mmCIF file of C-alpha atoms and ligand atoms in Angstrom:
data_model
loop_
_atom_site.group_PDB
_atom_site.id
_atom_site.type_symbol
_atom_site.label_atom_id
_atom_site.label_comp_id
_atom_site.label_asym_id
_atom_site.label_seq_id
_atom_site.Cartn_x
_atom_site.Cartn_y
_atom_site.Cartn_z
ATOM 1 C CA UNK A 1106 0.000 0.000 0.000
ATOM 2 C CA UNK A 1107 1.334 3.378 -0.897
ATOM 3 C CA UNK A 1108 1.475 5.547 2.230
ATOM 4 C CA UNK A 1109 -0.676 8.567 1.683
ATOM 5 C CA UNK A 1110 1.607 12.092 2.597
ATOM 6 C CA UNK A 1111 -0.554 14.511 4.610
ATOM 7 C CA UNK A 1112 2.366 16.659 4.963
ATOM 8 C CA UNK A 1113 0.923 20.430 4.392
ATOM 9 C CA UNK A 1114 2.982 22.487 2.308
ATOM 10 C CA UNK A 1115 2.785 25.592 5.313
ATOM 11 C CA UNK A 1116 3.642 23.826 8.494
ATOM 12 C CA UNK A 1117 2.113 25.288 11.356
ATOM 13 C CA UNK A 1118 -0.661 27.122 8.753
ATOM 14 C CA UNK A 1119 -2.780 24.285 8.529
ATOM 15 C CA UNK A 1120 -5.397 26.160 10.096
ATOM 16 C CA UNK A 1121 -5.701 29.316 8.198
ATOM 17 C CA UNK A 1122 -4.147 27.767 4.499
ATOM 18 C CA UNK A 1123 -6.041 24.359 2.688
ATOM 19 C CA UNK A 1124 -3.504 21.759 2.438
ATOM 20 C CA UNK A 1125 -3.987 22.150 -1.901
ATOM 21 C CA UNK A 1126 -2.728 25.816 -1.622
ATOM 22 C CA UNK A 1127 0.622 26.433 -3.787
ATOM 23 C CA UNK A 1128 1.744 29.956 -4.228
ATOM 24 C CA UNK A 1129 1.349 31.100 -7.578
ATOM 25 C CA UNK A 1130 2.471 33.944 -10.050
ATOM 26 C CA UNK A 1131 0.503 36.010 -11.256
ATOM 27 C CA UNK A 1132 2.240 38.986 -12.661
ATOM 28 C CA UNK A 1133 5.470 40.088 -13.329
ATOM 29 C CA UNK A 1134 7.401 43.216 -14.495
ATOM 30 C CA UNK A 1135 7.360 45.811 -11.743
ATOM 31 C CA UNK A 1136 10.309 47.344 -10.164
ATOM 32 C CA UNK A 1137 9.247 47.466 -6.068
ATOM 33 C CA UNK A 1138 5.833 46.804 -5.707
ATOM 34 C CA UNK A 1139 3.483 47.970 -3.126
ATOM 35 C CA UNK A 1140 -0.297 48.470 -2.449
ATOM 36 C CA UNK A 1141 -2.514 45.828 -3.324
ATOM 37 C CA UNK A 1142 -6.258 46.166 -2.924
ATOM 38 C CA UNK A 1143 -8.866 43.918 -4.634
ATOM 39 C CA UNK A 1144 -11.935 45.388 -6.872
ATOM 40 C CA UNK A 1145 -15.344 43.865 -6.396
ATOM 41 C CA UNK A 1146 -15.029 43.019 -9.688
ATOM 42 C CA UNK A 1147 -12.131 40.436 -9.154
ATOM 43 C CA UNK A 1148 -9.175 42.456 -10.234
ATOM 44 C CA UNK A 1149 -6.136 43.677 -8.235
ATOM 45 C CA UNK A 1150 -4.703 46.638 -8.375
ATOM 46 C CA UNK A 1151 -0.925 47.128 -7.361
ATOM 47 C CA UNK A 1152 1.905 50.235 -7.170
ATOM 48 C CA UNK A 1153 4.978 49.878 -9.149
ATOM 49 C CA UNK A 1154 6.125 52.792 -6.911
ATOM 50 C CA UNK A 1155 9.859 53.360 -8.847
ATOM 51 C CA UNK A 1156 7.850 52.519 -12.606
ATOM 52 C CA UNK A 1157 5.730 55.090 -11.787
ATOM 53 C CA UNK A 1158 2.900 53.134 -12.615
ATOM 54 C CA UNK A 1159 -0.618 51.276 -10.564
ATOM 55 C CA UNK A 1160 -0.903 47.963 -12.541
ATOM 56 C CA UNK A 1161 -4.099 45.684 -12.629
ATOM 57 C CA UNK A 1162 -4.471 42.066 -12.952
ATOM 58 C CA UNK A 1163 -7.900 40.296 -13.590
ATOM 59 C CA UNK A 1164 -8.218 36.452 -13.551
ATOM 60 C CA UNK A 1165 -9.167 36.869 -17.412
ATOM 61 C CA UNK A 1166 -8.021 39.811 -18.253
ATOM 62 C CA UNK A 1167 -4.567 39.322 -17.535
ATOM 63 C CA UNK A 1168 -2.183 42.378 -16.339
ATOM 64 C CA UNK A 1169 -2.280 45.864 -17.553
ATOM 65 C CA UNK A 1170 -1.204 48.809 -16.575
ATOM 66 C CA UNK A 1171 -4.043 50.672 -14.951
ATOM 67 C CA UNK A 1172 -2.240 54.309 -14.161
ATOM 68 C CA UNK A 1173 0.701 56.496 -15.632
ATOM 69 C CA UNK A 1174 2.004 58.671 -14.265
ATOM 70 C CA UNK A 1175 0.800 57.511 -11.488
ATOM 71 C CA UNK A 1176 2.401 60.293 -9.031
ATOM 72 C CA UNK A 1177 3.837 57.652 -7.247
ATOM 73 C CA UNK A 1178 1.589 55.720 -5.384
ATOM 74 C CA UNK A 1179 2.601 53.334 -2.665
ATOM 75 C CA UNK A 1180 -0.195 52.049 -0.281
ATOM 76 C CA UNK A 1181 -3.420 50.987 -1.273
ATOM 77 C CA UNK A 1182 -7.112 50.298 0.674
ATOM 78 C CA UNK A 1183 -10.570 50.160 0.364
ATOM 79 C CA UNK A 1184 -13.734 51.212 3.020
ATOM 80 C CA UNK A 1185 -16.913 49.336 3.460
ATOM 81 C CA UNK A 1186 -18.526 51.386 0.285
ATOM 82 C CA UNK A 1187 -16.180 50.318 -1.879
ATOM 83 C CA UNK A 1188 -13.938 53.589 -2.109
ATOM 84 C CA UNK A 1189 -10.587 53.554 -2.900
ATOM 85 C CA UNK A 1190 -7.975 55.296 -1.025
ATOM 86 C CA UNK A 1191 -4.005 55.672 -2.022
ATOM 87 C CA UNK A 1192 -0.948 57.214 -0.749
ATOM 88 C CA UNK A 1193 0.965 59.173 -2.797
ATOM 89 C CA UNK A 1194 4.573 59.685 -2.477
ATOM 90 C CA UNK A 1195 4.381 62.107 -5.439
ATOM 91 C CA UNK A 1196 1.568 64.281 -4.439
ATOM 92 C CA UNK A 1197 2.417 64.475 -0.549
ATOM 93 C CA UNK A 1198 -0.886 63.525 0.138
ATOM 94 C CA UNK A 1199 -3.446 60.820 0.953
ATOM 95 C CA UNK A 1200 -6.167 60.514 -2.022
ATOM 96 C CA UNK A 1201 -9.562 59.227 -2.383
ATOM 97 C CA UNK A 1202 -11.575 57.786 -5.278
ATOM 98 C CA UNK A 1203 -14.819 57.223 -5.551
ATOM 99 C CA UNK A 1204 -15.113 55.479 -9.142
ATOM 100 C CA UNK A 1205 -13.026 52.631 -9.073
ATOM 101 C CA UNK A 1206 -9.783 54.521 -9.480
ATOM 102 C CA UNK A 1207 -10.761 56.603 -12.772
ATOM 103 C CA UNK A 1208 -10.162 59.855 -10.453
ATOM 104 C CA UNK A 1209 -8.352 60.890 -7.510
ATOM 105 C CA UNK A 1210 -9.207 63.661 -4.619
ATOM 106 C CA UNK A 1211 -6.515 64.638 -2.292
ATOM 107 C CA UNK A 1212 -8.197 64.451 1.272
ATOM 108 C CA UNK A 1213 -4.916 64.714 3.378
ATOM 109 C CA UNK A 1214 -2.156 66.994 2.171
ATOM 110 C CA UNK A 1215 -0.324 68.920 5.461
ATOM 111 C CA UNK A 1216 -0.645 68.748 9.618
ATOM 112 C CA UNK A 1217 0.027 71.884 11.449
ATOM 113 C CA UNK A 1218 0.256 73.779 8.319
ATOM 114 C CA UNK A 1219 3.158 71.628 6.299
ATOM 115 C CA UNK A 1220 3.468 69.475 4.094
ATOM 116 C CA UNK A 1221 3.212 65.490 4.661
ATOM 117 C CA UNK A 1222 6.460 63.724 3.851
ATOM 118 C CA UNK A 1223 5.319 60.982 2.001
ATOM 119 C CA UNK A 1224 2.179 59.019 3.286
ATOM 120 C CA UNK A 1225 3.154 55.114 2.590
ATOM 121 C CA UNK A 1226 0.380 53.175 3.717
ATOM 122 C CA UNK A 1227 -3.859 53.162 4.944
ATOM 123 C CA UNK A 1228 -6.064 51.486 6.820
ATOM 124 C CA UNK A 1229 -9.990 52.621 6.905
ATOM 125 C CA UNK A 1230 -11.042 52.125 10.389
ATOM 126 C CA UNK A 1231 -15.346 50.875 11.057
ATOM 127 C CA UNK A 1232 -15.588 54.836 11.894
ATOM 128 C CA UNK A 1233 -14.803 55.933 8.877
ATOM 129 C CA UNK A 1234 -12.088 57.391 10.220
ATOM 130 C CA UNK A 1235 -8.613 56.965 7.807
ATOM 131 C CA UNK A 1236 -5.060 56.220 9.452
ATOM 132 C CA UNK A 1237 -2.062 56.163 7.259
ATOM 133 C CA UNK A 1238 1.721 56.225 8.173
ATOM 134 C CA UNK A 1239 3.730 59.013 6.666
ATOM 135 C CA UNK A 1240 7.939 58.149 6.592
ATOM 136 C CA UNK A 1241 9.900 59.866 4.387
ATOM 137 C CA UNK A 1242 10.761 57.338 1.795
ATOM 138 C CA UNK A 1243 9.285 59.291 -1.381
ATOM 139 C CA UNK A 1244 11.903 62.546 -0.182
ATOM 140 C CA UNK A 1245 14.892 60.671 0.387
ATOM 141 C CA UNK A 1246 14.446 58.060 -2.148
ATOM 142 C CA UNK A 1247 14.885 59.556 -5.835
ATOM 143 C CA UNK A 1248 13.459 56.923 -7.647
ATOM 144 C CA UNK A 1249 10.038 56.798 -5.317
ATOM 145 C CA UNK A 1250 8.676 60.375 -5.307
ATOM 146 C CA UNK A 1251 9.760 64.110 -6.329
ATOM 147 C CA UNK A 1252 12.000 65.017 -3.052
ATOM 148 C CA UNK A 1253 11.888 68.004 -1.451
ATOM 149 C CA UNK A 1254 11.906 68.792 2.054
ATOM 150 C CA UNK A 1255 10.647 67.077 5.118
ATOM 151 C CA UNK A 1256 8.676 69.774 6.905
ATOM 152 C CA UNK A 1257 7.158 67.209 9.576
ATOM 153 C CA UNK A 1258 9.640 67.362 12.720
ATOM 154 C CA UNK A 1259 8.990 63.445 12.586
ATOM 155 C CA UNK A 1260 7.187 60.292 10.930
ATOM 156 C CA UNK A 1261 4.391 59.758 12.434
ATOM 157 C CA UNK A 1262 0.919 58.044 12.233
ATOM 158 C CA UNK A 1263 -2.020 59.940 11.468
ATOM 159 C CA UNK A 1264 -5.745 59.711 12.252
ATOM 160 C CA UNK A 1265 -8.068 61.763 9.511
ATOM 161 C CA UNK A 1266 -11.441 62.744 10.905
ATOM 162 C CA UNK A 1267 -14.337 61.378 8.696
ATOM 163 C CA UNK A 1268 -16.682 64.426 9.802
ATOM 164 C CA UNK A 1269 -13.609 67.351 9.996
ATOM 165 C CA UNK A 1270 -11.019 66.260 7.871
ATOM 166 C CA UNK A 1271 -8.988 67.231 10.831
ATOM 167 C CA UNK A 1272 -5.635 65.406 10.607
ATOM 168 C CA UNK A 1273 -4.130 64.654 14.090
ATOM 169 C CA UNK A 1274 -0.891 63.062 14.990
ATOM 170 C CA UNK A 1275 -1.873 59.848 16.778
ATOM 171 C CA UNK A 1276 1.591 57.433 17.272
ATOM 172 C CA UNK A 1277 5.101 59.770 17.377
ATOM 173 C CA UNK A 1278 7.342 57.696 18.799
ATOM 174 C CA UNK A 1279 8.105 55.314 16.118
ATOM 175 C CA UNK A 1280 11.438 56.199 13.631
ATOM 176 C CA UNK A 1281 9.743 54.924 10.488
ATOM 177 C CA UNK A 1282 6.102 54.299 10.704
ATOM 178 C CA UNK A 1283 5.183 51.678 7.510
ATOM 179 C CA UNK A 1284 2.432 49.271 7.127
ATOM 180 C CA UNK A 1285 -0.673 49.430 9.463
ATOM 181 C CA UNK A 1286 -3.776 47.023 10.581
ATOM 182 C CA UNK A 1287 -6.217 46.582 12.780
ATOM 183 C CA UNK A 1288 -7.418 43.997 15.011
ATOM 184 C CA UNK A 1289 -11.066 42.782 14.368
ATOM 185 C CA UNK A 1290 -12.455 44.352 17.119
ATOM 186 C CA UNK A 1291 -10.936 47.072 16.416
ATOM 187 C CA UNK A 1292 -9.063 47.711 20.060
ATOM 188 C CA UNK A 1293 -5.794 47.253 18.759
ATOM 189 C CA UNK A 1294 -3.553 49.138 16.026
ATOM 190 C CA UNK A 1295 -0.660 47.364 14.876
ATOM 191 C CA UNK A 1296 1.792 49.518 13.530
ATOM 192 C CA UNK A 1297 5.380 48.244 11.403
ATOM 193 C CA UNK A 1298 8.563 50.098 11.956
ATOM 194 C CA UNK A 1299 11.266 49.585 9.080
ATOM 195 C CA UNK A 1300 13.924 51.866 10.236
ATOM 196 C CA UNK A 1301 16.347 49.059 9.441
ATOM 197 C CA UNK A 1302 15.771 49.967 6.017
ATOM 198 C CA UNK A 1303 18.489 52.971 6.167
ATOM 199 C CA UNK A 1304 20.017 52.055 9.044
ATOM 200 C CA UNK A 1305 21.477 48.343 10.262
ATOM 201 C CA UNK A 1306 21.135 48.889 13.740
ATOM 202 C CA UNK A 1307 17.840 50.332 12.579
ATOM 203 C CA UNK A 1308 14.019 48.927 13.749
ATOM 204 C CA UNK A 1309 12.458 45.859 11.751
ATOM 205 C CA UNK A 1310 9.124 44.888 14.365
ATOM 206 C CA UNK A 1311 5.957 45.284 14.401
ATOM 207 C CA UNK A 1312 4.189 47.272 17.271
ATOM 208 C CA UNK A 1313 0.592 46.771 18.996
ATOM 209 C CA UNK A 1314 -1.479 49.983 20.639
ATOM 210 C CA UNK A 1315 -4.357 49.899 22.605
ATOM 211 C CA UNK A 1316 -6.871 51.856 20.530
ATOM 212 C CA UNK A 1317 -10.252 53.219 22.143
ATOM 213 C CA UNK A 1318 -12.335 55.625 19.842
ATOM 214 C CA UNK A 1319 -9.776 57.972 18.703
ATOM 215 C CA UNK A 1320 -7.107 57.506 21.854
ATOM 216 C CA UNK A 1321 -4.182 55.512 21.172
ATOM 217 C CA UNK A 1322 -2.418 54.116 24.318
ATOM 218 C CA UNK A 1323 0.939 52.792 25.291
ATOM 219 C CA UNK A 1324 2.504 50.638 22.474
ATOM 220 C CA UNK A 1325 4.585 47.614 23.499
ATOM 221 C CA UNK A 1326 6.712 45.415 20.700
ATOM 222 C CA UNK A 1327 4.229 42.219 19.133
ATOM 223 C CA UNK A 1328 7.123 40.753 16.945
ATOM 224 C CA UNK A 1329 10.251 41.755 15.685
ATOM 225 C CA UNK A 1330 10.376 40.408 11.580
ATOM 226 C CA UNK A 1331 13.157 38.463 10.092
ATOM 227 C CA UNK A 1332 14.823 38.236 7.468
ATOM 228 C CA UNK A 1333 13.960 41.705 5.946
ATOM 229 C CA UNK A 1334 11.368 43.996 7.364
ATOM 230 C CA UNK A 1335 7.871 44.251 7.864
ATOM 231 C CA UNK A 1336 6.793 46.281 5.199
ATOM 232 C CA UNK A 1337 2.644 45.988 4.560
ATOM 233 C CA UNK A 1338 0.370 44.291 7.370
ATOM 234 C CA UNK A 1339 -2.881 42.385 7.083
ATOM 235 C CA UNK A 1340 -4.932 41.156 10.272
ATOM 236 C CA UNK A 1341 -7.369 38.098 9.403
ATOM 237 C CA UNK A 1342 -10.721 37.420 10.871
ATOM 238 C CA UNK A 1343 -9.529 35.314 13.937
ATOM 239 C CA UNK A 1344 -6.667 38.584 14.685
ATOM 240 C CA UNK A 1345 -3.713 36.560 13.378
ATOM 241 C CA UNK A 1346 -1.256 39.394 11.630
ATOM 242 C CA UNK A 1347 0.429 38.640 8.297
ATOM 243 C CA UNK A 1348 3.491 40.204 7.650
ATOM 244 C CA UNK A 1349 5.902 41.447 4.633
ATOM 245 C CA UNK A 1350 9.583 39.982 5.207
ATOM 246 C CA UNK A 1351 12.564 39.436 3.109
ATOM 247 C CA UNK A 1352 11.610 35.542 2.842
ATOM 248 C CA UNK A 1353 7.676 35.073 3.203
ATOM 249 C CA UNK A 1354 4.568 35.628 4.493
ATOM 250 C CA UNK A 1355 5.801 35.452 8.372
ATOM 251 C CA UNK A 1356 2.274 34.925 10.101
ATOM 252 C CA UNK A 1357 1.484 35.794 14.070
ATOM 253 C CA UNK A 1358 -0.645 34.698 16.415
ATOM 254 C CA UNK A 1359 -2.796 37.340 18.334
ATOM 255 C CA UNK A 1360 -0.546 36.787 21.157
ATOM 256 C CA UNK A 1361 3.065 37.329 19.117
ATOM 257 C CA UNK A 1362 3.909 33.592 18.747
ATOM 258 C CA UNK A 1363 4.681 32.682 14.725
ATOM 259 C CA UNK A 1364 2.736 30.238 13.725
ATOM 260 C CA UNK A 1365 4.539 29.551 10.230
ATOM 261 C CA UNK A 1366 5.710 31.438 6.754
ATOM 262 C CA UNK A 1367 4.263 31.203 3.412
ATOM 263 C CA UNK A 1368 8.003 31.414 1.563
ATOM 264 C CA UNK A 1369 7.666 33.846 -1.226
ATOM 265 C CA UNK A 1370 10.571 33.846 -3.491
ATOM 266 C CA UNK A 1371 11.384 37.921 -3.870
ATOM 267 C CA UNK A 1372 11.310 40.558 -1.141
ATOM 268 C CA UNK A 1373 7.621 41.804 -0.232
ATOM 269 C CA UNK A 1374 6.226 45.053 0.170
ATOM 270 C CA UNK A 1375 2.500 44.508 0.725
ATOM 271 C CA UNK A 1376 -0.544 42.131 0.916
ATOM 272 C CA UNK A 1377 -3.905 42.014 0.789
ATOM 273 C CA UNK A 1378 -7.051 39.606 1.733
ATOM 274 C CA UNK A 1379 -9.370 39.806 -1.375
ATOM 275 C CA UNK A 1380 -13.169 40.384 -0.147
ATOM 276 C CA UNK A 1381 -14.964 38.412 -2.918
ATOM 277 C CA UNK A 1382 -12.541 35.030 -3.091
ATOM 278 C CA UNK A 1383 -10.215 33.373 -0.468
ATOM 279 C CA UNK A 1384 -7.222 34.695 -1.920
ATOM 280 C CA UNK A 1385 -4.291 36.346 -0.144
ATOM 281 C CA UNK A 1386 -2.448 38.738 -2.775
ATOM 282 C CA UNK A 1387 1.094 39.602 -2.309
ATOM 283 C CA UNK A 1388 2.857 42.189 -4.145
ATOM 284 C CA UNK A 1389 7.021 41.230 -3.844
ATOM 285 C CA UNK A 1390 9.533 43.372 -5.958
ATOM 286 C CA UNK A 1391 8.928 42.476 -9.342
ATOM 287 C CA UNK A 1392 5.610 40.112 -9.066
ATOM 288 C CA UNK A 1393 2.147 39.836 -7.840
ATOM 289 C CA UNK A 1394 1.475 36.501 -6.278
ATOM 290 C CA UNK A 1395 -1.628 34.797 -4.547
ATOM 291 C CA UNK A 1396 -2.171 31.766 -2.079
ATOM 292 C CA UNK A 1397 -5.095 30.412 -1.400
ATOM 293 C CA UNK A 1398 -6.472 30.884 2.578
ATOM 294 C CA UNK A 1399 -9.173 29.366 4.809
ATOM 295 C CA UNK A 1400 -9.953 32.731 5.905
ATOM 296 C CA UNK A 1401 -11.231 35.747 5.531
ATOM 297 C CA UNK A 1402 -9.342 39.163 6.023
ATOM 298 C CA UNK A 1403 -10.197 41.495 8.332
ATOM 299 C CA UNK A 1404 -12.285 44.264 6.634
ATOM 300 C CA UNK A 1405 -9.577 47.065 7.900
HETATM 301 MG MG1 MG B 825 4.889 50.342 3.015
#
């Protein structure tokens, strides 16, 4: 009798990835991707932040290139009604659309009367109320933005007011606030610092803060990433966080513990749950990838 292997190709996943799932490659021919966020209507769309450039992929439809110039998008996300939201290194500002990404509104440009640095990544809270990180990668990176000056004394995380449009510094003491989720119910904001990125000694963890309404508390260290750094976020229905690294989908428990990896074989900047299959999207250098899951994302 032939012995039947039940290995699972994720150890340690078997929960929250079916045991058919392979990764698979969708798309090529980016340049450092970013930003994925699924349509309703099955497509992704992804930044190709140095090509200037938000691609699209649809099952049929294949890949295109869905905006150029793009002003140099980076993060992507989408709120319960279906609007789009992206940061824009180019623009200094956080944008909104409202028609599926035909046309963009700047809804965040300056705090305190300057200029953003270079918002890199969004979350759209159950309020309505939209928090994005804003390091200075599109300024001191040539090939992601315009430059120009940092007028911010810092990098910090911001909260944008639904009702206001008041934009209020929410999380300062982080040295380069990146990729951003939240917990399903909502209580806790997890928040990626890649400071390694410039600097060796530099951070590569992921941070959790108490969040009540509008009041961020204390934040204590969740999990510190390796190899690479913790670029883009995503929190799953059950509150398990999947993180960007330099070799895979590293995924955490709700209490810190790493369950497992889904190996991915270039560098990854982002990820997404789609909303209409059970597809995890992954956006890594020079590809977009998928893997099936067993579970849903978190809506924000
Ligand atoms: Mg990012």
């Amino acid at each position: 009798m032939t012995p039947v292997t039940t290995e699972h190709p994720f150890p340690g996943l078997e929960a929250l990835i079916p045991a058919h799932a392979r990764l698979e490659h969708l798309a090529a021919g980016g340049t450092w991707t970013e930003g994925p966020v699924c349509q309703d209507d099955g497509s992704v769309l992804w930044s190709d932040i140095p090509g200037n450039r938000v691609l699209s992929w649809h099952p049929e439809r294949g890949q295109a290139v869905f905006l150029h110039p793009a002003h140099f998008h980076n993060g992507h996300t989408r709120d319960a009604s279906g609007a789009l939201y992206a940061c824009s290194h180019g623009e200094r500002a956080v944008l909104k659309s409202t028609d599926q990404g035909q046309s963009w509104q700047a809804i965040a440009t300056h705090h305190e009367g300057r200029r953003l640095n270079s918002p890199n990544d969004i979350i759209v809270a159950p309020d309505g109320a939209v928090w994005f990180t804003d390091p200075p990668y599109g300024l001191i990176q040539p090939h992601e933005g315009y430059g120009g000056e940092q007028e911010q004394p810092g990098c910090f995380m911001y909260r944008l007011d639904p009702s206001t449009g008041e934009v209020t510094a929410k999380i300062t003491d982080m040295i380069r606030p990146n990729g951003l989720a939240l917990s399903p119910d909502a209580r806790t904001l997890y928040v990626t610092d890649t400071s390694r990125s410039h600097d060796p000694e530099g951070h590569h963890h992921i941070r959790a803060y108490p969040l009540a309404g509008d009041t961020v508390g204390a934040g204590r260290s969740f999990a510190v990433v390796d190899p690479g750094l913790p670029d883009g976020i995503r929190v799953d229905e059950y509150g398990n966080v999947w993180s960007s690294s330099g070799g895979g989908v590293q995924v955490y428990a709700p209490d810190g513990r790493r369950l497992g990896v889904v190996p991915v074989p270039e560098v990854i900047g982002n990820l997404t749950f789609s909303h209409t299959e059970a597809y995890l999207y992954i956006a890594a250098t020079t590809s977009l990838y998928r893997v099936a899951v067993s579970v849903k994302g978190n809506a924000f």
